Short mmCIF file of N, CA and C in Angstrom, two decimals:
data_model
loop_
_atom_site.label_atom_id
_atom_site.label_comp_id
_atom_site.label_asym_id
_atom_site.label_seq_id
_atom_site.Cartn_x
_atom_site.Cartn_y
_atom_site.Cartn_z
N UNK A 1 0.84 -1.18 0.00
CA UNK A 1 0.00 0.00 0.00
C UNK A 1 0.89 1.24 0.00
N UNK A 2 0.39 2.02 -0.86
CA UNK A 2 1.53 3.53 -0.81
C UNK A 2 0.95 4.37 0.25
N UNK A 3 2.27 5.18 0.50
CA UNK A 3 2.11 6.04 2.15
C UNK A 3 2.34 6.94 1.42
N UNK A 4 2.16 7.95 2.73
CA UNK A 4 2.85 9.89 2.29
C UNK A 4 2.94 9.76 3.91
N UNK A 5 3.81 11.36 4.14
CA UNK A 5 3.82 12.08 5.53
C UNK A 5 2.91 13.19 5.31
N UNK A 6 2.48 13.22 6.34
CA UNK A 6 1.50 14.44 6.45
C UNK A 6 2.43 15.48 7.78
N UNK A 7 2.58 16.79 7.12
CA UNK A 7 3.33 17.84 8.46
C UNK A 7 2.16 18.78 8.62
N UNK A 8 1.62 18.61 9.68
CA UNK A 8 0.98 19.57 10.26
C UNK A 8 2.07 20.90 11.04
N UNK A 9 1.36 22.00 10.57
CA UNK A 9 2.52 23.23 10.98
C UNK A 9 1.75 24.62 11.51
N UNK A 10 2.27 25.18 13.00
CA UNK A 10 1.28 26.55 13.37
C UNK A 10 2.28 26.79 13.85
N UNK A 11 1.39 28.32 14.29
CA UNK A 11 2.64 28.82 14.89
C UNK A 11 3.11 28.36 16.04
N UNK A 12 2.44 27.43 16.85
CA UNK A 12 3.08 27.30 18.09
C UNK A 12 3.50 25.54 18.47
N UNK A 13 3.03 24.69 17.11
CA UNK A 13 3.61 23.35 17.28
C UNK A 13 3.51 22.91 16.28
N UNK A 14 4.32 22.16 15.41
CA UNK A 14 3.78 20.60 14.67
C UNK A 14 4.42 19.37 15.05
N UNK A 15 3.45 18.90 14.08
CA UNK A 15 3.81 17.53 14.21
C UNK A 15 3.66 17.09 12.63
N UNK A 16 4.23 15.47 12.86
CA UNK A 16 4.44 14.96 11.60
C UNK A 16 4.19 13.30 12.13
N UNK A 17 3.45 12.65 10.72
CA UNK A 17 2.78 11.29 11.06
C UNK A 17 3.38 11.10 9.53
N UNK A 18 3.92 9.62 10.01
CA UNK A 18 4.36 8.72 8.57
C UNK A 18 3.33 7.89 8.65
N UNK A 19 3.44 7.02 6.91
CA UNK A 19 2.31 6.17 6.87
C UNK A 19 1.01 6.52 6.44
N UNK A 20 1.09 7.77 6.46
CA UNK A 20 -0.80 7.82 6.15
C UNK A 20 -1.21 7.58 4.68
N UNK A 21 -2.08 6.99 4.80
CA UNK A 21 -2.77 6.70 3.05
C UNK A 21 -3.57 7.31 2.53
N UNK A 22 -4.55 7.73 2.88
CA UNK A 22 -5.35 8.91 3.25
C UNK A 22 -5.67 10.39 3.43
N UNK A 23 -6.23 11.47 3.26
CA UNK A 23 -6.71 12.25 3.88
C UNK A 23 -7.57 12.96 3.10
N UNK A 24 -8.98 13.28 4.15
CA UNK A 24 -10.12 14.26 3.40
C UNK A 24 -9.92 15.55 3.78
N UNK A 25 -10.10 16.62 3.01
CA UNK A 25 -10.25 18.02 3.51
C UNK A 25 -10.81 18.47 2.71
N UNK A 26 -11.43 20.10 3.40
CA UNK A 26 -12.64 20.69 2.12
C UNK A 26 -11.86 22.20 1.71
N UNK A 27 -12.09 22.63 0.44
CA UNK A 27 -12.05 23.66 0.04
C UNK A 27 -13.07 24.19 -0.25
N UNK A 28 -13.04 25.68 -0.92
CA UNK A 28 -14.59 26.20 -1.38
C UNK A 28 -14.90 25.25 -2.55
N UNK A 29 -14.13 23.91 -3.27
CA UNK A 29 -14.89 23.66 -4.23
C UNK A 29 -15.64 22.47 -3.83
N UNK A 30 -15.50 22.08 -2.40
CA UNK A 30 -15.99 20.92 -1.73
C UNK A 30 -15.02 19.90 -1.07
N UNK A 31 -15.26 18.94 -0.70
CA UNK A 31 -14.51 17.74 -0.17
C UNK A 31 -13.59 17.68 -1.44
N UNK A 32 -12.26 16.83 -1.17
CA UNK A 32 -11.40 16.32 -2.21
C UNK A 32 -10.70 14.86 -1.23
N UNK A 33 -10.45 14.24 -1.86
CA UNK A 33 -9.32 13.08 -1.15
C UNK A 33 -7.70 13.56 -1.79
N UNK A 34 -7.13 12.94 -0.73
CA UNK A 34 -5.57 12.71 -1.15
C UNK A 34 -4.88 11.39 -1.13
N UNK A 35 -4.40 10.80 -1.92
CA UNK A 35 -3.64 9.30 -1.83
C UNK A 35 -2.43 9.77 -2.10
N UNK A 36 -1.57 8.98 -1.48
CA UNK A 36 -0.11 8.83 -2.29
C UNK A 36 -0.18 8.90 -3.73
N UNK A 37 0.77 9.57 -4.34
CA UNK A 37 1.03 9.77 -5.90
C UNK A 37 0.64 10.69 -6.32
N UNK A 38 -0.14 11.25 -5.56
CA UNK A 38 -1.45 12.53 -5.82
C UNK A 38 -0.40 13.64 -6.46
N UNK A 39 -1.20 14.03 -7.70
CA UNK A 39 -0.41 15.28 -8.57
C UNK A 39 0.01 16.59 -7.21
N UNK A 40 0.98 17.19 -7.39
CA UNK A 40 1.08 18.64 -6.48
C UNK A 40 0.03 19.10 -6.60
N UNK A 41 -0.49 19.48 -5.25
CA UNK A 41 -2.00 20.42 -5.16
C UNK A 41 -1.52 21.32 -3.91
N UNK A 42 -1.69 22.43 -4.51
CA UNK A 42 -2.19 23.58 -3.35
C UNK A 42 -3.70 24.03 -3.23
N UNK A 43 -3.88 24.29 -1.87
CA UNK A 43 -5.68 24.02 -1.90
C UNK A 43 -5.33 24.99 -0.76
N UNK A 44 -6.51 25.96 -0.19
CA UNK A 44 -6.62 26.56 0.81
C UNK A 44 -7.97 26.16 1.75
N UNK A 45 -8.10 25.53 2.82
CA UNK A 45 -8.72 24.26 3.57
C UNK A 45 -9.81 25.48 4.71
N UNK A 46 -10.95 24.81 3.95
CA UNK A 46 -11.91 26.10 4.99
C UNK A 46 -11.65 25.94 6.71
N UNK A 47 -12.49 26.23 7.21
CA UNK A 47 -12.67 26.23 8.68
C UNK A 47 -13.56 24.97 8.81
N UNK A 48 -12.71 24.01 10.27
CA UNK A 48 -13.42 22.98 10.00
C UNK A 48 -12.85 21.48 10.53
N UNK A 49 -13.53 20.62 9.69
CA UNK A 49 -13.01 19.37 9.99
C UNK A 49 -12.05 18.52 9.07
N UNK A 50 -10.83 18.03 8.86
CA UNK A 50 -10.66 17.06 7.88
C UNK A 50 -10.58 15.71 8.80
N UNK A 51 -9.72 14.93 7.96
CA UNK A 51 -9.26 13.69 8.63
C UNK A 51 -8.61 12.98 7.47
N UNK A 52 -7.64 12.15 8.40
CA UNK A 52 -7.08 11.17 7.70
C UNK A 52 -6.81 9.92 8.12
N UNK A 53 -5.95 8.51 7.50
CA UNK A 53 -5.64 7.81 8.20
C UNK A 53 -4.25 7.11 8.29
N UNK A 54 -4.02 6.34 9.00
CA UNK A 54 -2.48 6.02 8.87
C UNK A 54 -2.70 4.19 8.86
N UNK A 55 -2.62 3.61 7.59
CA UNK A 55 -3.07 2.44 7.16
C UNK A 55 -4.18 2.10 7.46
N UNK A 56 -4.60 1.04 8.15
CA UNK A 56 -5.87 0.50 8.27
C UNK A 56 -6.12 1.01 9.75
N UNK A 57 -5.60 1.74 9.93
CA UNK A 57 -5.35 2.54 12.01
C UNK A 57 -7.18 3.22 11.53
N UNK A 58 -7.82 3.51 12.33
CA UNK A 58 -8.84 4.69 12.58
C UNK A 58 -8.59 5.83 12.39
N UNK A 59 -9.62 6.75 11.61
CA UNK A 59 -9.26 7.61 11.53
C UNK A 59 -9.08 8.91 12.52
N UNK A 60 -7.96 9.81 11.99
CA UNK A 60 -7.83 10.48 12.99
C UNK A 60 -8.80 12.23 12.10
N UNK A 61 -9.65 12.85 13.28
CA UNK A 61 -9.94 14.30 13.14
C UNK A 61 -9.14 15.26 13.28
N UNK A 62 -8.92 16.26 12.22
CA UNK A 62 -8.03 17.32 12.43
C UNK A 62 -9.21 18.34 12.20
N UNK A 63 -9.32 19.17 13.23
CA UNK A 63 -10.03 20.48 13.36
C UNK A 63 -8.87 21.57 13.57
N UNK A 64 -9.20 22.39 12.43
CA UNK A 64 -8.64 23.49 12.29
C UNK A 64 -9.49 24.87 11.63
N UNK A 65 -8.74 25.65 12.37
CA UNK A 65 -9.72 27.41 11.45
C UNK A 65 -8.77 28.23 9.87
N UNK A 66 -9.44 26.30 9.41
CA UNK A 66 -8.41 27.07 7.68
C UNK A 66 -6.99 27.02 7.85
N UNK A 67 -6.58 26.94 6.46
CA UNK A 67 -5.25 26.51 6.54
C UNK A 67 -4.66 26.56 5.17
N UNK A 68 -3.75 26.44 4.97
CA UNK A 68 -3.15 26.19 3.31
C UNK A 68 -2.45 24.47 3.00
N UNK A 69 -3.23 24.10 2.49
CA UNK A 69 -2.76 22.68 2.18
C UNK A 69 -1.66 22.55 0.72
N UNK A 70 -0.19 22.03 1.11
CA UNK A 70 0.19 21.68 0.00
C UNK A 70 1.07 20.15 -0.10
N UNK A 71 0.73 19.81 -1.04
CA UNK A 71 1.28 18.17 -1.24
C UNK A 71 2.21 18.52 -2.62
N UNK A 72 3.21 17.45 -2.26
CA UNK A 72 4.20 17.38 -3.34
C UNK A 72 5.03 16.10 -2.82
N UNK A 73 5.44 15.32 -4.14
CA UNK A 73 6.61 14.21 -3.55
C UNK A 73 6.13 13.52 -2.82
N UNK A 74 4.98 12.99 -2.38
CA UNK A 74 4.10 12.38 -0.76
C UNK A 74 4.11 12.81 0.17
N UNK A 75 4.65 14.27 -0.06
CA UNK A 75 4.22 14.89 1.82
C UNK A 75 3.64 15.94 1.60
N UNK A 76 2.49 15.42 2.60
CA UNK A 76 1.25 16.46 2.56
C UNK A 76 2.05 17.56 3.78
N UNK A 77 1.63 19.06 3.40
CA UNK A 77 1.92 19.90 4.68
C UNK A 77 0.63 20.76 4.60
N UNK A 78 0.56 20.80 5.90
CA UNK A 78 -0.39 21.67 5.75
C UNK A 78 0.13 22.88 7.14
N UNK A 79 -0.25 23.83 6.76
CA UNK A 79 -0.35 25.82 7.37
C UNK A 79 -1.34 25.96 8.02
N UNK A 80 -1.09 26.15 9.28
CA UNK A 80 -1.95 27.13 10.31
C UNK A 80 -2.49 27.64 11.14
N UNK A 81 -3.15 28.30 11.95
CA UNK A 81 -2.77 28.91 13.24
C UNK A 81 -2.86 28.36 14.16
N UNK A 82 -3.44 27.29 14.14
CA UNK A 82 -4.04 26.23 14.99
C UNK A 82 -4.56 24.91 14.65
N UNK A 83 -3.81 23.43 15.43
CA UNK A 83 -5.12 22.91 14.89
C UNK A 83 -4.94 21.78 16.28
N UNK A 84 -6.36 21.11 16.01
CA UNK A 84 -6.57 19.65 17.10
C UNK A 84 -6.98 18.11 16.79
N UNK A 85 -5.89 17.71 17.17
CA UNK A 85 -6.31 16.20 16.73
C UNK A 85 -7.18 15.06 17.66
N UNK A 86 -8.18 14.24 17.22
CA UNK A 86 -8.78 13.48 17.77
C UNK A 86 -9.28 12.49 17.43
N UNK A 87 -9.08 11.17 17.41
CA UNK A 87 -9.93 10.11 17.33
C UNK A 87 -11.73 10.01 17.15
N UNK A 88 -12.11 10.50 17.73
CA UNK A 88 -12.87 10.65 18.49
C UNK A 88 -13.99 11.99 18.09
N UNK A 89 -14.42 11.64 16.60
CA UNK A 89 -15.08 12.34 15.96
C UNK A 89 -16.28 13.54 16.89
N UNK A 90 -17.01 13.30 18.10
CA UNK A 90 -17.94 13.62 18.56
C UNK A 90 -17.08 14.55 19.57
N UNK A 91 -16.00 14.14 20.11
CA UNK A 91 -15.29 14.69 21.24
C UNK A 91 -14.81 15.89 20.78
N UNK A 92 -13.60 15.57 19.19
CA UNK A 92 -13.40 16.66 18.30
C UNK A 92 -13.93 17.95 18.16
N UNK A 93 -15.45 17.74 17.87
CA UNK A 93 -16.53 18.42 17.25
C UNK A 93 -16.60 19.33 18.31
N UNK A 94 -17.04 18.71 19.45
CA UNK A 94 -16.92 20.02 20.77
C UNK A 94 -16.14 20.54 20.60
N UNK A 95 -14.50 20.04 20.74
CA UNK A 95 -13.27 21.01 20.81
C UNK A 95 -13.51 21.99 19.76
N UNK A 96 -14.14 21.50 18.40
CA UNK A 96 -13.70 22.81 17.59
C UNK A 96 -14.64 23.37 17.59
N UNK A 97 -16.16 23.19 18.07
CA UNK A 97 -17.10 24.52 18.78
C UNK A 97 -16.65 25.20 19.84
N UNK A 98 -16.11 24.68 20.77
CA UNK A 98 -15.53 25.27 21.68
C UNK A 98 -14.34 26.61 21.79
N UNK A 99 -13.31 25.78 20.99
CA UNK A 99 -12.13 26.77 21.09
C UNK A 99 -11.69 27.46 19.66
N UNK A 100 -12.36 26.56 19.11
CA UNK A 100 -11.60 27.41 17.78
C UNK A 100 -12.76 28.36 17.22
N UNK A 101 -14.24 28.22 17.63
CA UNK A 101 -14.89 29.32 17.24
C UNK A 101 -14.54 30.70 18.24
N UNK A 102 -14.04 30.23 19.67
CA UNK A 102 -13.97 31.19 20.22
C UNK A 102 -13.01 31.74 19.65
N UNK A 103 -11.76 31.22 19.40
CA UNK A 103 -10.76 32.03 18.85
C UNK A 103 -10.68 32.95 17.42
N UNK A 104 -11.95 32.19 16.60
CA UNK A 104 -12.64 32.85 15.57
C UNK A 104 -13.25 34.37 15.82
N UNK A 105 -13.78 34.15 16.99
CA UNK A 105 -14.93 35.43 17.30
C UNK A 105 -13.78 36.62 17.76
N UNK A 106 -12.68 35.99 18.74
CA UNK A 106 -11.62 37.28 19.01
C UNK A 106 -10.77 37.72 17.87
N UNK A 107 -10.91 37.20 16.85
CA UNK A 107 -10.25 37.33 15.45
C UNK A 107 -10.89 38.35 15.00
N UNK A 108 -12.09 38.13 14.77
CA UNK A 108 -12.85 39.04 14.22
C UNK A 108 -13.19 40.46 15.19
N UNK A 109 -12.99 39.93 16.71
CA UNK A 109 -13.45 41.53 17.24
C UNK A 109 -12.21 42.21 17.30
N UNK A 110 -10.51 41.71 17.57
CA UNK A 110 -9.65 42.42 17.08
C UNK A 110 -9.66 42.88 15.73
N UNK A 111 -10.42 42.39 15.00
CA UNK A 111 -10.15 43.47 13.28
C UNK A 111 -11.03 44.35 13.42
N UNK A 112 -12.17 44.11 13.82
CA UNK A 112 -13.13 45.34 14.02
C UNK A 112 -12.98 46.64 15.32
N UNK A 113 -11.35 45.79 16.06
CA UNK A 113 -10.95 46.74 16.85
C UNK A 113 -10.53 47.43 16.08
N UNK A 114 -9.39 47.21 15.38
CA UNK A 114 -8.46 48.01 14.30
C UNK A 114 -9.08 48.66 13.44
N UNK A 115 -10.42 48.25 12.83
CA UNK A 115 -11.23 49.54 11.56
C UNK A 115 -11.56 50.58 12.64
N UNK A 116 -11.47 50.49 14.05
CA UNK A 116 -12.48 51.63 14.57
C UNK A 116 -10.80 52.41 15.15
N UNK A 117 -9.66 52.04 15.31
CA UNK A 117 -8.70 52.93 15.40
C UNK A 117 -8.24 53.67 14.21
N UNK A 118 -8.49 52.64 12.93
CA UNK A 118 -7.99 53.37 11.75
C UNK A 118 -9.37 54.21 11.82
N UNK A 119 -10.21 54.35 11.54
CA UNK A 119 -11.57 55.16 11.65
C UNK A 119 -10.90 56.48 12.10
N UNK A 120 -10.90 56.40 13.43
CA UNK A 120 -10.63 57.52 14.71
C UNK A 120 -9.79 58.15 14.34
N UNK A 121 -8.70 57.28 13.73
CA UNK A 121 -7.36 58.06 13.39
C UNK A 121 -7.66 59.09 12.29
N UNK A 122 -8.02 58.01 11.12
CA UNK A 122 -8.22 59.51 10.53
C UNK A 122 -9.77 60.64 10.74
N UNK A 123 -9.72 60.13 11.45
CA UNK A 123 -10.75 61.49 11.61
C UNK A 123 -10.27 62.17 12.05
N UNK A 124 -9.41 62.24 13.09
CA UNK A 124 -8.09 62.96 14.14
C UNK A 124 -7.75 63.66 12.87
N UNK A 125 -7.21 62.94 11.88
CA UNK A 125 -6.49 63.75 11.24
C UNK A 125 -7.09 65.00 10.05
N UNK A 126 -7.79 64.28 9.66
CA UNK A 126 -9.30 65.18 9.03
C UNK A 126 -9.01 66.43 9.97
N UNK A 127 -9.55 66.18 11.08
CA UNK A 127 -10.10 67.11 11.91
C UNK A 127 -8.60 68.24 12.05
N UNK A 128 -7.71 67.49 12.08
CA UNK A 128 -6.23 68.63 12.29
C UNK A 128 -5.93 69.08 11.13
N UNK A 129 -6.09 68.70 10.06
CA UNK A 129 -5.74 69.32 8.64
C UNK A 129 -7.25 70.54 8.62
N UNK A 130 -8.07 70.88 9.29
CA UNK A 130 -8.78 71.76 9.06
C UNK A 130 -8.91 73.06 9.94
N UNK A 131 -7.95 72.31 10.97
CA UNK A 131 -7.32 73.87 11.64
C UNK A 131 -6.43 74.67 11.18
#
């Protein structure tokens, strides 16, 4: 049976699994599979769930908030800020309602911090170019 490595990579850990035969992940054009041999693909991996497996082992859940997937040569890597692995499809699912939407929601209220400083700012400045 043909293998690949899969490198999972963030900013604050990876890891790397030999052996895997496997893996599903979604883009905006939908689900895709990956096998060994698989042409080079770069794909950018929504928010979410994939999974893969490592021979006839169970599969494992990778929840992550998006990512950049690229394969070449049999090693899958994949990019990004975070992710969590689990057996344990149902257990997973919490974790990534749990933490990774939260970390979603402070994502988004720090950017909508920053439009309301850039906002302010220039209005500051508006306002001083008319004295």
């Amino acid at each position: 049976m043909n293998r690949f490595s899969l490198e999972l990579l963030s900013a604050t850990e990876q890891q790397r699994f030999d052996g895997v035969t496997s893996f599903v992940g979604e883009d905006n054009s939908g689900s895709f599979g990956i096998l060994a041999g698989h042409t080079r693909t770069i794909a950018p991996l929504l928010f979410g769930l994939a999974r893969f497996r490592c021979g006839s082992t169970p599969w494992q859940y990778l929840a992550l908030p998006g990512g950049l997937l690229y394969f070449l040569d049999n090693r899958l890597q994949i990019f990004t800020r975070r992710f969590l692995i689990d057996a344990d499809y149902e257990r997973i699912s919490t974790l990534l309602q749990q933490q990774l939407l939260a970390e979603e929601q402070r994502l988004v209220e720090t950017k909508e911090s920053l439009a309301r400083m850039e906002e302010s700012m220039l209005r500051r400045l508006w306002e001083l170019s008319r004295e």
